[in-house]
PDB file of C-alpha atoms in Angstrom:
ATOM      1  CA  UNK K   1       0.275  -9.641  -0.035  1.00  0.00           C
ATOM      2  CA  UNK K   2      -1.638  -7.715  -2.720  1.00  0.00           C
ATOM      3  CA  UNK K   3      -0.916  -7.010  -6.345  1.00  0.00           C
ATOM      4  CA  UNK K   4      -3.150  -4.790  -8.173  1.00  0.00           C
ATOM      5  CA  UNK K   5      -6.704  -3.960  -7.694  1.00  0.00           C
ATOM      6  CA  UNK K   6      -8.709  -0.758  -7.201  1.00  0.00           C
ATOM      7  CA  UNK K   7      -9.212  -1.261  -3.629  1.00  0.00           C
ATOM      8  CA  UNK K   8      -7.040  -2.256  -0.835  1.00  0.00           C
ATOM      9  CA  UNK K   9      -8.214  -5.882   0.357  1.00  0.00           C
ATOM     10  CA  UNK K  10      -9.527  -6.129   3.998  1.00  0.00           C
ATOM     11  CA  UNK K  11      -6.940  -9.173   4.386  1.00  0.00           C
ATOM     12  CA  UNK K  12      -4.134  -6.688   2.940  1.00  0.00           C
ATOM     13  CA  UNK K  13      -5.265  -4.160   5.661  1.00  0.00           C
ATOM     14  CA  UNK K  14      -5.222  -6.515   8.523  1.00  0.00           C
ATOM     15  CA  UNK K  15      -1.872  -7.951   7.702  1.00  0.00           C
ATOM     16  CA  UNK K  16      -0.582  -4.388   7.480  1.00  0.00           C
ATOM     17  CA  UNK K  17      -2.090  -3.717  10.823  1.00  0.00           C
ATOM     18  CA  UNK K  18      -0.482  -6.540  12.485  1.00  0.00           C
ATOM     19  CA  UNK K  19       3.101  -5.545  10.972  1.00  0.00           C
ATOM     20  CA  UNK K  20       2.704  -1.787  12.142  1.00  0.00           C
ATOM     21  CA  UNK K  21       0.736  -2.568  15.125  1.00  0.00           C
ATOM     22  CA  UNK K  22      -2.250  -0.210  14.133  1.00  0.00           C
ATOM     23  CA  UNK K  23      -5.990  -0.585  13.768  1.00  0.00           C
ATOM     24  CA  UNK K  24      -6.656   1.170  10.566  1.00  0.00           C
ATOM     25  CA  UNK K  25      -9.443   0.395   8.137  1.00  0.00           C
ATOM     26  CA  UNK K  26      -8.714  -0.635   4.645  1.00  0.00           C
ATOM     27  CA  UNK K  27     -10.078   2.771   3.373  1.00  0.00           C
ATOM     28  CA  UNK K  28      -7.367   4.451   5.656  1.00  0.00           C
ATOM     29  CA  UNK K  29      -4.617   2.155   4.198  1.00  0.00           C
ATOM     30  CA  UNK K  30      -5.883   2.879   0.895  1.00  0.00           C
ATOM     31  CA  UNK K  31      -5.514   6.564   1.382  1.00  0.00           C
ATOM     32  CA  UNK K  32      -2.021   5.987   2.812  1.00  0.00           C
ATOM     33  CA  UNK K  33      -1.283   4.059  -0.627  1.00  0.00           C
ATOM     34  CA  UNK K  34      -2.749   7.024  -2.675  1.00  0.00           C
ATOM     35  CA  UNK K  35      -0.513   9.493  -0.928  1.00  0.00           C
ATOM     36  CA  UNK K  36       2.505   7.317  -1.543  1.00  0.00           C
ATOM     37  CA  UNK K  37       1.485   6.999  -5.227  1.00  0.00           C
ATOM     38  CA  UNK K  38       0.966  10.753  -5.575  1.00  0.00           C
ATOM     39  CA  UNK K  39       4.329  11.274  -3.796  1.00  0.00           C
ATOM     40  CA  UNK K  40       6.175   9.283  -6.213  1.00  0.00           C
ATOM     41  CA  UNK K  41       4.648  11.569  -8.886  1.00  0.00           C
ATOM     42  CA  UNK K  42       5.498   9.297 -11.918  1.00  0.00           C
ATOM     43  CA  UNK K  43       2.828   6.985 -11.357  1.00  0.00           C
ATOM     44  CA  UNK K  44      -0.188   6.976 -13.645  1.00  0.00           C
ATOM     45  CA  UNK K  45      -3.682   6.672 -11.962  1.00  0.00           C
ATOM     46  CA  UNK K  46      -3.992   3.070 -13.411  1.00  0.00           C
ATOM     47  CA  UNK K  47      -0.665   1.786 -12.041  1.00  0.00           C
ATOM     48  CA  UNK K  48      -1.122  -1.257  -9.911  1.00  0.00           C
ATOM     49  CA  UNK K  49       2.224  -2.364  -7.863  1.00  0.00           C
ATOM     50  CA  UNK K  50       2.461  -4.756  -5.334  1.00  0.00           C
ATOM     51  CA  UNK K  51       2.257  -4.390  -1.562  1.00  0.00           C
ATOM     52  CA  UNK K  52       4.711  -6.456   0.432  1.00  0.00           C
ATOM     53  CA  UNK K  53       4.299  -7.757   3.860  1.00  0.00           C
ATOM     54  CA  UNK K  54       6.479  -5.106   5.393  1.00  0.00           C
ATOM     55  CA  UNK K  55       4.775  -2.323   3.584  1.00  0.00           C
ATOM     56  CA  UNK K  56       7.105  -1.680   0.572  1.00  0.00           C
ATOM     57  CA  UNK K  57       5.089  -0.936  -2.554  1.00  0.00           C
ATOM     58  CA  UNK K  58       7.045  -2.178  -5.441  1.00  0.00           C
ATOM     59  CA  UNK K  59       6.623  -1.811  -9.216  1.00  0.00           C
ATOM     60  CA  UNK K  60       6.398  -4.680 -11.729  1.00  0.00           C
ATOM     61  CA  UNK K  61      10.215  -5.027 -12.017  1.00  0.00           C
ATOM     62  CA  UNK K  62      10.519  -5.185  -8.305  1.00  0.00           C
ATOM     63  CA  UNK K  63      11.787  -1.623  -7.679  1.00  0.00           C
ATOM     64  CA  UNK K  64      10.688  -0.065  -4.584  1.00  0.00           C
ATOM     65  CA  UNK K  65       8.647   3.065  -4.870  1.00  0.00           C
ATOM     66  CA  UNK K  66       7.996   3.586  -1.300  1.00  0.00           C
ATOM     67  CA  UNK K  67       6.833   2.179   1.977  1.00  0.00           C
ATOM     68  CA  UNK K  68       3.078   2.727   2.711  1.00  0.00           C
ATOM     69  CA  UNK K  69       4.067   2.841   6.531  1.00  0.00           C
ATOM     70  CA  UNK K  70       5.474   6.608   5.799  1.00  0.00           C
ATOM     71  CA  UNK K  71       2.051   7.574   4.774  1.00  0.00           C
ATOM     72  CA  UNK K  72       0.149   6.615   7.947  1.00  0.00           C
ATOM     73  CA  UNK K  73      -2.350   9.064   9.387  1.00  0.00           C
TER      74      UNK K  73
END
């Protein structure tokens, strides 16, 4: 759904809301992603993975780092 970028796009947030049956803002999704990245520990601030339609966050080699749904408020 989204690869890279400094902000989680509104379209990505909308698709995640549909998948997780939520109504969060893109900022709230961004905070969840920041928490996932912090929890992973080994990711630098400038790391930009890819968010899949099921909420999985993957690295550039396709390894699953975590699922953004586990970090919802």
